[in-house]
C-alpha positions as MATLAB code, in Angstrom:
seq = 'MSYLDIDVQVDHDDKENTSLHAFNKLWQSEFAQDCLLVFSTGRSLKLYNELRSESEQRPHKLSYTVSVKGDAAEKVVSQLEDKLQAAGVTAKVIYSGGADLDILPQHASKGKGLEFLLGEVKELVGVPQDGVLVNGDSGNDIELFAVPGVRGCMVVNAHPELKKWCDAHPSSNLFQASKRCAGGIVEALQHFKLAKHT';
ca = [
     -47.177  -25.206   67.778;
     -47.044  -21.477   68.410;
     -46.546  -20.292   71.991;
     -47.058  -16.629   72.786;
     -47.939  -14.133   75.447;
     -51.296  -12.604   74.552;
     -49.962   -9.033   74.753;
     -47.386   -9.895   72.086;
     -50.227  -10.386   69.640;
     -52.342   -7.305   70.342;
     -51.005   -3.999   69.025;
     -52.751   -1.192   70.870;
     -51.405    1.303   68.308;
     -53.146   -0.562   65.467;
     -56.691    0.785   65.965;
     -58.050   -1.205   63.012;
     -56.363   -4.431   64.262;
     -54.923   -4.947   60.777;
     -52.008   -7.145   61.847;
     -54.170   -9.154   64.261;
     -56.708   -9.802   61.474;
     -53.870  -10.851   59.127;
     -52.513  -13.244   61.768;
     -55.978  -14.690   62.443;
     -56.642  -15.176   58.708;
     -53.279  -16.901   58.248;
     -53.769  -19.040   61.354;
     -57.259  -20.136   60.292;
     -56.258  -20.899   56.695;
     -52.983  -22.736   57.349;
     -52.578  -23.817   60.945;
     -55.811  -24.177   62.940;
     -56.599  -27.678   61.647;
     -53.461  -29.385   62.949;
     -51.520  -26.928   65.099;
     -51.749  -25.787   68.673;
     -51.798  -22.093   69.595;
     -50.858  -21.590   73.260;
     -51.279  -18.285   75.076;
     -48.918  -17.937   78.002;
     -49.387  -15.132   80.453;
     -48.595  -14.813   84.105;
     -51.863  -13.045   84.852;
     -55.572  -13.218   84.264;
     -57.180  -10.066   82.852;
     -58.425   -9.206   86.343;
     -54.946   -9.616   87.848;
     -53.360   -7.769   84.944;
     -55.639   -4.808   85.640;
     -54.699   -4.975   89.324;
     -50.971   -5.456   88.618;
     -49.728   -2.800   90.976;
     -52.027   -3.722   93.837;
     -51.683   -6.168   96.709;
     -53.482   -8.846   94.662;
     -50.237   -9.705   92.882;
     -48.604  -10.918   96.094;
     -48.871  -14.702   96.176;
     -47.182  -17.430   98.230;
     -45.123  -18.436   95.179;
     -44.832  -15.121   93.336;
     -44.071  -11.645   94.552;
     -44.468   -8.756   92.113;
     -43.219   -5.206   92.374;
     -42.791   -2.106   90.259;
     -39.279   -0.806   89.644;
     -39.388    2.982   89.418;
     -35.996    3.432   87.724;
     -35.135    2.551   84.100;
     -32.258    1.219   82.028;
     -28.918    0.569   83.735;
     -30.310    1.721   87.080;
     -33.038   -0.938   86.883;
     -30.481   -3.604   85.967;
     -28.486   -2.563   89.024;
     -31.572   -2.909   91.258;
     -32.214   -6.407   89.869;
     -28.575   -7.428   90.332;
     -28.474   -6.124   93.898;
     -31.713   -7.929   94.739;
     -30.367  -11.195   93.304;
     -27.172  -10.802   95.368;
     -29.111  -10.066   98.577;
     -31.441  -13.013   98.071;
     -28.477  -15.311   97.447;
     -26.606  -13.979  100.509;
     -29.714  -14.647  102.607;
     -29.834  -18.231  101.339;
     -33.035  -17.657   99.353;
     -33.154  -19.678   96.155;
     -35.325  -17.620   93.844;
     -35.532  -16.305   90.323;
     -35.795  -12.554   89.719;
     -37.444  -11.587   86.431;
     -37.505   -7.994   85.181;
     -39.909   -7.308   82.337;
     -41.828   -4.603   80.569;
     -39.397   -1.937   81.713;
     -41.022   -1.788   85.147;
     -42.260   -5.139   86.443;
     -40.169   -7.246   88.782;
     -41.279  -10.738   89.786;
     -39.664  -13.010   92.363;
     -40.450  -16.652   91.666;
     -39.301  -20.088   92.816;
     -36.077  -21.054   91.027;
     -37.792  -23.589   88.772;
     -40.843  -21.517   87.764;
     -41.068  -19.597   84.485;
     -42.794  -19.507   81.144;
     -39.904  -21.576   79.797;
     -40.465  -24.310   82.385;
     -44.183  -24.224   81.551;
     -43.371  -24.710   77.872;
     -40.965  -27.578   78.632;
     -43.716  -29.289   80.643;
     -46.276  -28.744   77.865;
     -43.881  -30.097   75.222;
     -43.310  -33.212   77.336;
     -47.078  -33.766   77.555;
     -47.568  -33.172   73.814;
     -44.683  -35.518   72.963;
     -46.167  -38.232   75.158;
     -49.639  -37.868   73.620;
     -48.940  -37.261   69.915;
     -45.177  -37.063   69.448;
     -42.901  -34.158   68.638;
     -44.652  -31.344   66.731;
     -43.841  -31.962   63.049;
     -43.031  -28.340   62.234;
     -41.528  -27.621   65.627;
     -42.429  -24.847   68.033;
     -42.431  -21.095   67.478;
     -42.293  -18.940   70.616;
     -43.062  -15.239   70.443;
     -42.147  -12.617   72.991;
     -41.789   -8.962   73.831;
     -40.399   -8.691   77.367;
     -38.022  -10.101   79.949;
     -40.491  -12.648   81.268;
     -40.383  -14.265   77.804;
     -36.587  -14.797   77.773;
     -36.714  -18.358   79.084;
     -39.091  -19.329   76.259;
     -36.300  -18.581   73.777;
     -33.859  -20.768   75.722;
     -35.984  -23.937   75.521;
     -34.007  -26.436   73.408;
     -35.268  -26.924   69.869;
     -37.688  -24.009   69.650;
     -37.649  -21.190   67.147;
     -38.201  -17.719   68.520;
     -39.646  -14.432   67.311;
     -38.882  -11.176   69.087;
     -41.324   -8.566   67.831;
     -39.892   -5.121   66.978;
     -41.750   -3.436   69.844;
     -40.031   -5.673   72.411;
     -38.782   -4.124   75.622;
     -35.042   -3.416   76.018;
     -34.374   -6.357   78.373;
     -35.487   -8.867   75.706;
     -33.674   -7.013   72.911;
     -30.469   -7.090   74.958;
     -30.822  -10.828   75.608;
     -31.540  -11.590   71.936;
     -28.539   -9.511   70.803;
     -26.332  -11.441   73.262;
     -27.635  -14.837   72.061;
     -27.677  -14.760   68.247;
     -29.028  -17.916   66.645;
     -30.473  -19.052   63.347;
     -33.492  -20.128   65.429;
     -34.074  -16.584   66.658;
     -35.827  -14.104   64.383;
     -35.963  -10.400   65.193;
     -39.087   -9.146   63.436;
     -39.330   -5.745   61.800;
     -43.056   -5.484   62.571;
     -44.973   -5.025   65.803;
     -47.081   -7.597   67.631;
     -49.092   -9.988   65.408;
     -47.418   -8.488   62.315;
     -44.064   -9.695   63.631;
     -45.461  -13.160   64.281;
     -46.696  -13.358   60.683;
     -43.181  -12.312   59.576;
     -41.676  -15.116   61.679;
     -44.048  -17.713   60.225;
     -42.870  -16.599   56.767;
     -39.190  -16.413   57.807;
     -39.177  -19.972   59.133;
     -41.163  -21.107   56.081;
     -44.036  -22.312   58.221;
     -46.618  -20.308   56.267;
     -47.283  -21.502   52.736;
     -49.385  -18.500   51.720;
     -49.568  -14.958   53.048;
];
């Protein structure tokens, strides 16, 4: 099973979609018959396009734009977490993409979604024979990498918050690709010896 955020796969700098075509060819030739490809995103295309509008405010998810970068953004996130905790609000604060800040219920995340999906798959057909490969590029993907038993691929164009987390959590199950987007995913399939031919 491969679990990825759709924007991890699409490289907007690759005008010919070379790496996406290579991934699709590999997927069709070696995996499509007996593997599951799961796209995980927190937004529909319509909501993605309206990201910075009121439409992103939901009863169980509040989204904002952080206008500062780097250490200053980390400080904003930390202060928000402290203030929420002091107010008795149990919530998860996720900073991703170098600008997006989401406030979610404590037990909501892409990682929790993957854990649920794996439980359903295990119940229906058993544990995936070749395991699970998660692929990410931003802070909202961090919890995917922490799901027990998965292998992870951080593509080279990942945002700093994911790079920092991956550097702080080295593991033989975590691959830091040298290629962008779908090219990095192909690298990870080769690295973990999941792809027989490339």
